[in-house]
Amino acid sequence: MGNESLVLNKKSWDEVAPRFFGRNPLPEYGPLAPREEDLNLLGNVAGMKVLDIGCGSGHSLQYMDSRGATELWGVDLSKTQIETAKELLMGSKAPVHLFESPMEENPGLPLAYFDIVYSIYALGWTTDLHQTITNIHDYLKPGGIFVFSWEHPLHSRASLVGEELHFNKSYHEEGAYEHEAWHAPAIMQQYKVSTYINTLIECGFEIMKVVEDVSLTKEDRERHANRWYSYEKAKMMPTTLIIKSRKKG
């Protein structure tokens, strides 16, 4: 199933990439979620070597460049996204290294090299969470930081009907699923919050912070207004899960 999903997802992302140009990059962690200036999970990135897992159009790497990171590395499954990111990052002050590759594989990234690895709304696309987290652990220096965000596992399990939340699927059910808000055939993975946390621990990470807050300012409401991530639903449950962890050592 893993390889089939990768082929399907690569085709889907190559087709829809323009729709996601610059969508929710750092300093944003997700729709109606707190931003980096609120959370300060990355700290001072000046002088840091950073790696973006699922780098998309490159806007989060552009943000890292603006904050003084010394090396910009990115991995993305989509050829279209990598080409877009290369174009966007042509004027970067820091050197850029981009790889068209699934996150489950190492396309030639150096080991024990990076100060920070992060992934913004991409980790749920992995077909093998344990392998992906193992790879990230291998890429980081001892003491290095890994920060990721993804749609909160509860969010797609419940629908807002009037003023009530109606659960349409069991929270305990994990594995591959087709996301109803995705307009092209694609397979994502559903995991519980505990699965993300326990996988990080099993792979040698220390959990530093777990964030399930929402940000419901007028600006957030206007920027993220759509049928899937609504202000009304976000008042009742988080849209986004954000976890900061550290490689032991």
mmCIF file of C-alpha atoms in Angstrom:
data_model
loop_
_atom_site.group_PDB
_atom_site.id
_atom_site.type_symbol
_atom_site.label_atom_id
_atom_site.label_comp_id
_atom_site.label_asym_id
_atom_site.label_seq_id
_atom_site.Cartn_x
_atom_site.Cartn_y
_atom_site.Cartn_z
ATOM 1 C CA MET A 1 0.000 0.000 0.000
ATOM 2 C CA GLY A 2 2.903 2.358 0.819
ATOM 3 C CA ASN A 3 4.365 2.501 -2.688
ATOM 4 C CA GLU A 4 0.924 2.802 -4.283
ATOM 5 C CA SER A 5 0.100 5.701 -1.977
ATOM 6 C CA LEU A 6 3.393 7.445 -2.800
ATOM 7 C CA VAL A 7 2.744 7.190 -6.548
ATOM 8 C CA LEU A 8 -0.829 8.450 -6.137
ATOM 9 C CA ASN A 9 0.178 11.284 -3.810
ATOM 10 C CA LYS A 10 3.056 12.406 -6.035
ATOM 11 C CA LYS A 11 0.696 12.642 -9.017
ATOM 12 C CA SER A 12 -1.894 14.481 -6.943
ATOM 13 C CA TRP A 13 0.603 17.010 -5.528
ATOM 14 C CA ASP A 14 2.116 17.691 -8.946
ATOM 15 C CA GLU A 15 -1.387 18.613 -10.139
ATOM 16 C CA VAL A 16 -2.580 20.695 -7.178
ATOM 17 C CA ALA A 17 0.700 22.405 -6.242
ATOM 18 C CA PRO A 18 -0.330 25.832 -7.627
ATOM 19 C CA ARG A 19 -3.349 25.862 -5.274
ATOM 20 C CA PHE A 20 -1.008 25.518 -2.293
ATOM 21 C CA PHE A 21 1.557 28.142 -3.320
ATOM 22 C CA GLY A 22 2.528 29.886 -0.086
ATOM 23 C CA ARG A 23 -0.290 28.244 1.904
ATOM 24 C CA ASN A 24 0.287 28.393 5.674
ATOM 25 C CA PRO A 25 4.103 28.520 5.699
ATOM 26 C CA LEU A 26 6.205 29.578 8.677
ATOM 27 C CA PRO A 27 5.735 31.687 10.715
ATOM 28 C CA GLU A 28 2.290 30.009 10.510
ATOM 29 C CA TYR A 29 1.893 26.480 11.839
ATOM 30 C CA GLY A 30 -1.549 25.895 10.373
ATOM 31 C CA PRO A 31 -4.978 27.419 9.848
ATOM 32 C CA LEU A 32 -6.365 29.161 12.925
ATOM 33 C CA ALA A 33 -3.300 28.023 14.901
ATOM 34 C CA PRO A 34 -0.783 30.068 16.911
ATOM 35 C CA ARG A 35 2.176 31.429 14.950
ATOM 36 C CA GLU A 36 5.918 31.172 15.607
ATOM 37 C CA GLU A 37 6.034 34.692 17.045
ATOM 38 C CA ASP A 38 3.493 33.512 19.652
ATOM 39 C CA LEU A 39 5.131 30.155 20.396
ATOM 40 C CA ASN A 40 8.861 30.745 19.791
ATOM 41 C CA LEU A 41 9.423 27.001 19.270
ATOM 42 C CA LEU A 42 12.370 27.477 16.893
ATOM 43 C CA GLY A 43 14.172 30.118 18.934
ATOM 44 C CA ASN A 44 16.986 32.085 17.323
ATOM 45 C CA VAL A 45 17.752 30.321 14.008
ATOM 46 C CA ALA A 46 20.652 32.616 13.025
ATOM 47 C CA GLY A 47 23.658 30.488 12.107
ATOM 48 C CA MET A 48 21.581 27.287 12.049
ATOM 49 C CA LYS A 49 21.477 24.547 9.413
ATOM 50 C CA VAL A 50 17.802 23.802 8.839
ATOM 51 C CA LEU A 51 15.917 21.047 7.017
ATOM 52 C CA ASP A 52 12.281 21.287 5.883
ATOM 53 C CA ILE A 53 10.426 17.951 5.519
ATOM 54 C CA GLY A 54 7.690 18.485 2.916
ATOM 55 C CA CYS A 55 9.059 21.881 1.930
ATOM 56 C CA GLY A 56 6.322 22.585 -0.634
ATOM 57 C CA SER A 57 6.681 25.910 -2.433
ATOM 58 C CA GLY A 58 9.676 26.896 -0.276
ATOM 59 C CA HIS A 59 8.053 29.729 1.662
ATOM 60 C CA SER A 60 8.981 28.326 5.094
ATOM 61 C CA LEU A 61 12.607 28.060 3.961
ATOM 62 C CA GLN A 62 12.358 31.656 2.734
ATOM 63 C CA TYR A 63 11.234 32.617 6.246
ATOM 64 C CA MET A 64 14.220 30.763 7.725
ATOM 65 C CA ASP A 65 16.530 32.603 5.339
ATOM 66 C CA SER A 66 15.062 35.937 6.443
ATOM 67 C CA ARG A 67 15.874 34.989 10.049
ATOM 68 C CA GLY A 68 19.504 34.220 9.319
ATOM 69 C CA ALA A 69 19.717 30.436 8.882
ATOM 70 C CA THR A 70 23.058 29.574 7.236
ATOM 71 C CA GLU A 71 21.964 26.531 5.193
ATOM 72 C CA LEU A 72 18.532 25.787 3.731
ATOM 73 C CA TRP A 73 17.674 22.158 2.932
ATOM 74 C CA GLY A 74 14.327 20.779 1.826
ATOM 75 C CA VAL A 75 12.678 17.513 0.778
ATOM 76 C CA ASP A 76 9.378 17.178 -1.064
ATOM 77 C CA LEU A 77 7.645 14.356 -2.920
ATOM 78 C CA SER A 78 6.409 16.648 -5.696
ATOM 79 C CA LYS A 79 8.557 17.600 -8.677
ATOM 80 C CA THR A 80 6.343 20.655 -9.238
ATOM 81 C CA GLN A 81 6.814 21.843 -5.667
ATOM 82 C CA ILE A 82 10.601 21.410 -5.806
ATOM 83 C CA GLU A 83 10.790 23.387 -9.055
ATOM 84 C CA THR A 84 8.613 26.121 -7.522
ATOM 85 C CA ALA A 85 10.756 26.222 -4.378
ATOM 86 C CA LYS A 86 13.977 26.458 -6.415
ATOM 87 C CA GLU A 87 12.602 29.479 -8.245
ATOM 88 C CA LEU A 88 11.328 31.127 -5.066
ATOM 89 C CA LEU A 89 14.643 30.633 -3.246
ATOM 90 C CA MET A 90 16.943 31.811 -6.060
ATOM 91 C CA GLY A 91 17.612 35.071 -4.228
ATOM 92 C CA SER A 92 18.318 33.505 -0.831
ATOM 93 C CA LYS A 93 21.329 34.652 1.157
ATOM 94 C CA ALA A 94 21.988 31.100 2.416
ATOM 95 C CA PRO A 95 22.872 28.154 0.142
ATOM 96 C CA VAL A 96 19.880 25.998 -0.828
ATOM 97 C CA HIS A 97 19.759 22.197 -1.254
ATOM 98 C CA LEU A 98 16.447 20.725 -2.417
ATOM 99 C CA PHE A 99 15.598 17.059 -3.011
ATOM 100 C CA GLU A 100 12.624 15.540 -4.837
ATOM 101 C CA SER A 101 12.026 12.519 -2.628
ATOM 102 C CA PRO A 102 9.525 10.827 -0.340
ATOM 103 C CA MET A 103 10.183 11.583 3.327
ATOM 104 C CA GLU A 104 10.402 7.856 4.058
ATOM 105 C CA GLU A 105 13.705 7.688 2.164
ATOM 106 C CA ASN A 106 17.015 9.514 2.580
ATOM 107 C CA PRO A 107 17.819 11.072 -0.819
ATOM 108 C CA GLY A 108 21.401 11.844 0.209
ATOM 109 C CA LEU A 109 21.006 14.108 3.234
ATOM 110 C CA PRO A 110 23.940 14.268 5.670
ATOM 111 C CA LEU A 111 23.534 12.543 9.039
ATOM 112 C CA ALA A 112 23.924 14.177 12.476
ATOM 113 C CA TYR A 113 24.218 17.485 10.598
ATOM 114 C CA PHE A 114 21.180 19.706 11.210
ATOM 115 C CA ASP A 115 20.432 22.003 14.118
ATOM 116 C CA ILE A 116 16.711 22.165 13.300
ATOM 117 C CA VAL A 117 14.394 19.910 11.307
ATOM 118 C CA TYR A 118 10.790 21.027 10.922
ATOM 119 C CA SER A 119 7.692 19.989 8.994
ATOM 120 C CA ILE A 120 4.671 22.236 8.512
ATOM 121 C CA TYR A 121 1.447 20.381 7.654
ATOM 122 C CA ALA A 122 3.283 17.576 5.847
ATOM 123 C CA LEU A 123 3.972 14.732 8.288
ATOM 124 C CA GLY A 124 0.513 13.173 7.905
ATOM 125 C CA TRP A 125 1.404 12.351 4.291
ATOM 126 C CA THR A 126 4.012 9.797 5.331
ATOM 127 C CA THR A 127 3.259 6.158 4.552
ATOM 128 C CA ASP A 128 5.611 5.046 7.349
ATOM 129 C CA LEU A 129 5.633 7.321 10.397
ATOM 130 C CA HIS A 130 8.263 5.344 12.320
ATOM 131 C CA GLN A 131 10.696 5.338 9.386
ATOM 132 C CA THR A 132 10.194 9.045 8.725
ATOM 133 C CA ILE A 133 10.786 9.957 12.380
ATOM 134 C CA THR A 134 13.846 7.663 12.424
ATOM 135 C CA ASN A 135 15.222 9.488 9.372
ATOM 136 C CA ILE A 136 14.666 12.868 11.035
ATOM 137 C CA HIS A 137 16.423 11.642 14.174
ATOM 138 C CA ASP A 138 19.376 10.537 12.020
ATOM 139 C CA TYR A 139 19.578 13.931 10.264
ATOM 140 C CA LEU A 140 19.746 15.928 13.506
ATOM 141 C CA LYS A 141 22.813 16.685 15.579
ATOM 142 C CA PRO A 142 22.622 15.463 19.188
ATOM 143 C CA GLY A 143 20.511 18.059 20.982
ATOM 144 C CA GLY A 144 18.947 19.166 17.693
ATOM 145 C CA ILE A 145 15.305 20.283 17.555
ATOM 146 C CA PHE A 146 12.417 18.777 15.569
ATOM 147 C CA VAL A 147 9.175 20.757 15.310
ATOM 148 C CA PHE A 148 6.166 19.633 13.291
ATOM 149 C CA SER A 149 2.555 20.632 12.784
ATOM 150 C CA TRP A 150 -0.285 18.658 11.246
ATOM 151 C CA GLU A 151 -4.049 18.733 11.212
ATOM 152 C CA HIS A 152 -5.211 17.736 14.681
ATOM 153 C CA PRO A 153 -6.269 14.060 14.675
ATOM 154 C CA LEU A 154 -9.682 14.957 16.112
ATOM 155 C CA HIS A 155 -10.492 17.545 13.470
ATOM 156 C CA SER A 156 -11.362 15.208 10.591
ATOM 157 C CA ARG A 157 -13.170 12.840 12.979
ATOM 158 C CA ALA A 158 -15.945 15.294 13.803
ATOM 159 C CA SER A 159 -18.303 17.575 11.901
ATOM 160 C CA LEU A 160 -20.011 20.687 13.175
ATOM 161 C CA VAL A 161 -23.782 20.300 12.857
ATOM 162 C CA GLY A 162 -25.479 23.457 14.034
ATOM 163 C CA GLU A 163 -23.828 24.089 17.399
ATOM 164 C CA GLU A 164 -22.944 20.438 18.040
ATOM 165 C CA LEU A 165 -19.934 18.306 17.166
ATOM 166 C CA HIS A 166 -20.917 14.981 15.608
ATOM 167 C CA PHE A 167 -18.257 12.279 15.484
ATOM 168 C CA ASN A 168 -18.314 10.464 12.151
ATOM 169 C CA LYS A 169 -15.373 8.120 12.736
ATOM 170 C CA SER A 170 -13.700 6.537 15.731
ATOM 171 C CA TYR A 171 -10.694 8.414 17.120
ATOM 172 C CA HIS A 172 -9.059 5.005 17.744
ATOM 173 C CA GLU A 173 -9.045 4.106 14.054
ATOM 174 C CA GLU A 174 -5.597 4.688 12.552
ATOM 175 C CA GLY A 175 -4.054 4.235 9.115
ATOM 176 C CA ALA A 176 -4.582 5.370 5.546
ATOM 177 C CA TYR A 177 -7.636 7.382 4.552
ATOM 178 C CA GLU A 178 -8.856 9.669 1.790
ATOM 179 C CA HIS A 179 -9.302 13.183 3.148
ATOM 180 C CA GLU A 180 -12.767 14.498 2.253
ATOM 181 C CA ALA A 181 -11.501 18.082 1.788
ATOM 182 C CA TRP A 182 -8.857 17.013 -0.735
ATOM 183 C CA HIS A 183 -10.077 17.488 -4.312
ATOM 184 C CA ALA A 184 -7.723 15.024 -6.026
ATOM 185 C CA PRO A 185 -7.209 11.318 -5.277
ATOM 186 C CA ALA A 186 -4.680 11.151 -2.425
ATOM 187 C CA ILE A 187 -3.991 9.067 0.672
ATOM 188 C CA MET A 188 -3.142 10.572 4.057
ATOM 189 C CA GLN A 189 -2.492 8.847 7.383
ATOM 190 C CA GLN A 190 -4.556 9.141 10.533
ATOM 191 C CA TYR A 191 -2.766 8.771 13.877
ATOM 192 C CA LYS A 192 -3.773 9.526 17.441
ATOM 193 C CA VAL A 193 -1.899 12.228 19.353
ATOM 194 C CA SER A 194 -0.411 9.498 21.552
ATOM 195 C CA THR A 195 0.941 7.686 18.471
ATOM 196 C CA TYR A 196 2.888 10.771 17.385
ATOM 197 C CA ILE A 197 4.254 11.271 20.910
ATOM 198 C CA ASN A 198 5.129 7.603 21.475
ATOM 199 C CA THR A 199 6.786 7.263 18.060
ATOM 200 C CA LEU A 200 8.962 10.287 18.800
ATOM 201 C CA ILE A 201 9.960 8.768 22.147
ATOM 202 C CA GLU A 202 10.643 5.339 20.596
ATOM 203 C CA CYS A 203 12.901 6.966 18.000
ATOM 204 C CA GLY A 204 15.022 8.732 20.623
ATOM 205 C CA PHE A 205 13.353 12.126 21.042
ATOM 206 C CA GLU A 206 12.468 14.013 24.197
ATOM 207 C CA ILE A 207 9.107 15.820 24.061
ATOM 208 C CA MET A 208 9.540 19.503 24.871
ATOM 209 C CA LYS A 209 6.121 21.003 24.093
ATOM 210 C CA VAL A 210 2.724 19.932 22.768
ATOM 211 C CA VAL A 211 0.430 22.675 21.434
ATOM 212 C CA GLU A 212 -3.298 22.272 20.713
ATOM 213 C CA ASP A 213 -4.300 25.930 20.984
ATOM 214 C CA VAL A 214 -6.217 27.917 18.405
ATOM 215 C CA SER A 215 -5.881 31.536 17.325
ATOM 216 C CA LEU A 216 -9.191 33.186 16.576
ATOM 217 C CA THR A 217 -8.235 36.788 15.898
ATOM 218 C CA LYS A 218 -10.128 38.721 13.243
ATOM 219 C CA GLU A 219 -7.092 38.448 10.959
ATOM 220 C CA ASP A 220 -6.950 34.651 11.404
ATOM 221 C CA ARG A 221 -10.660 34.331 10.724
ATOM 222 C CA GLU A 222 -10.408 36.321 7.491
ATOM 223 C CA ARG A 223 -7.239 34.582 6.282
ATOM 224 C CA HIS A 224 -8.431 31.026 6.915
ATOM 225 C CA ALA A 225 -12.123 31.262 6.194
ATOM 226 C CA ASN A 226 -13.177 28.113 4.358
ATOM 227 C CA ARG A 227 -15.572 25.239 4.792
ATOM 228 C CA TRP A 228 -13.045 22.828 6.273
ATOM 229 C CA TYR A 229 -11.338 25.002 8.921
ATOM 230 C CA SER A 230 -14.105 27.183 10.289
ATOM 231 C CA TYR A 231 -14.068 29.670 13.133
ATOM 232 C CA GLU A 232 -17.154 28.039 14.619
ATOM 233 C CA LYS A 233 -15.567 24.582 14.688
ATOM 234 C CA ALA A 234 -12.207 25.917 15.909
ATOM 235 C CA LYS A 235 -13.986 27.432 18.931
ATOM 236 C CA MET A 236 -14.812 23.860 19.977
ATOM 237 C CA MET A 237 -11.766 21.823 18.949
ATOM 238 C CA PRO A 238 -8.201 22.442 17.734
ATOM 239 C CA THR A 239 -7.428 22.555 14.027
ATOM 240 C CA THR A 240 -3.733 21.815 14.472
ATOM 241 C CA LEU A 241 -1.371 19.660 16.512
ATOM 242 C CA ILE A 242 2.121 21.101 17.054
ATOM 243 C CA ILE A 243 4.896 19.144 18.786
ATOM 244 C CA LYS A 244 8.421 20.254 19.611
ATOM 245 C CA SER A 245 10.960 17.549 20.468
ATOM 246 C CA ARG A 246 14.710 17.264 20.933
ATOM 247 C CA LYS A 247 17.187 14.575 19.920
ATOM 248 C CA LYS A 248 18.828 13.228 23.055
ATOM 249 C CA GLY A 249 22.541 13.774 23.470
#
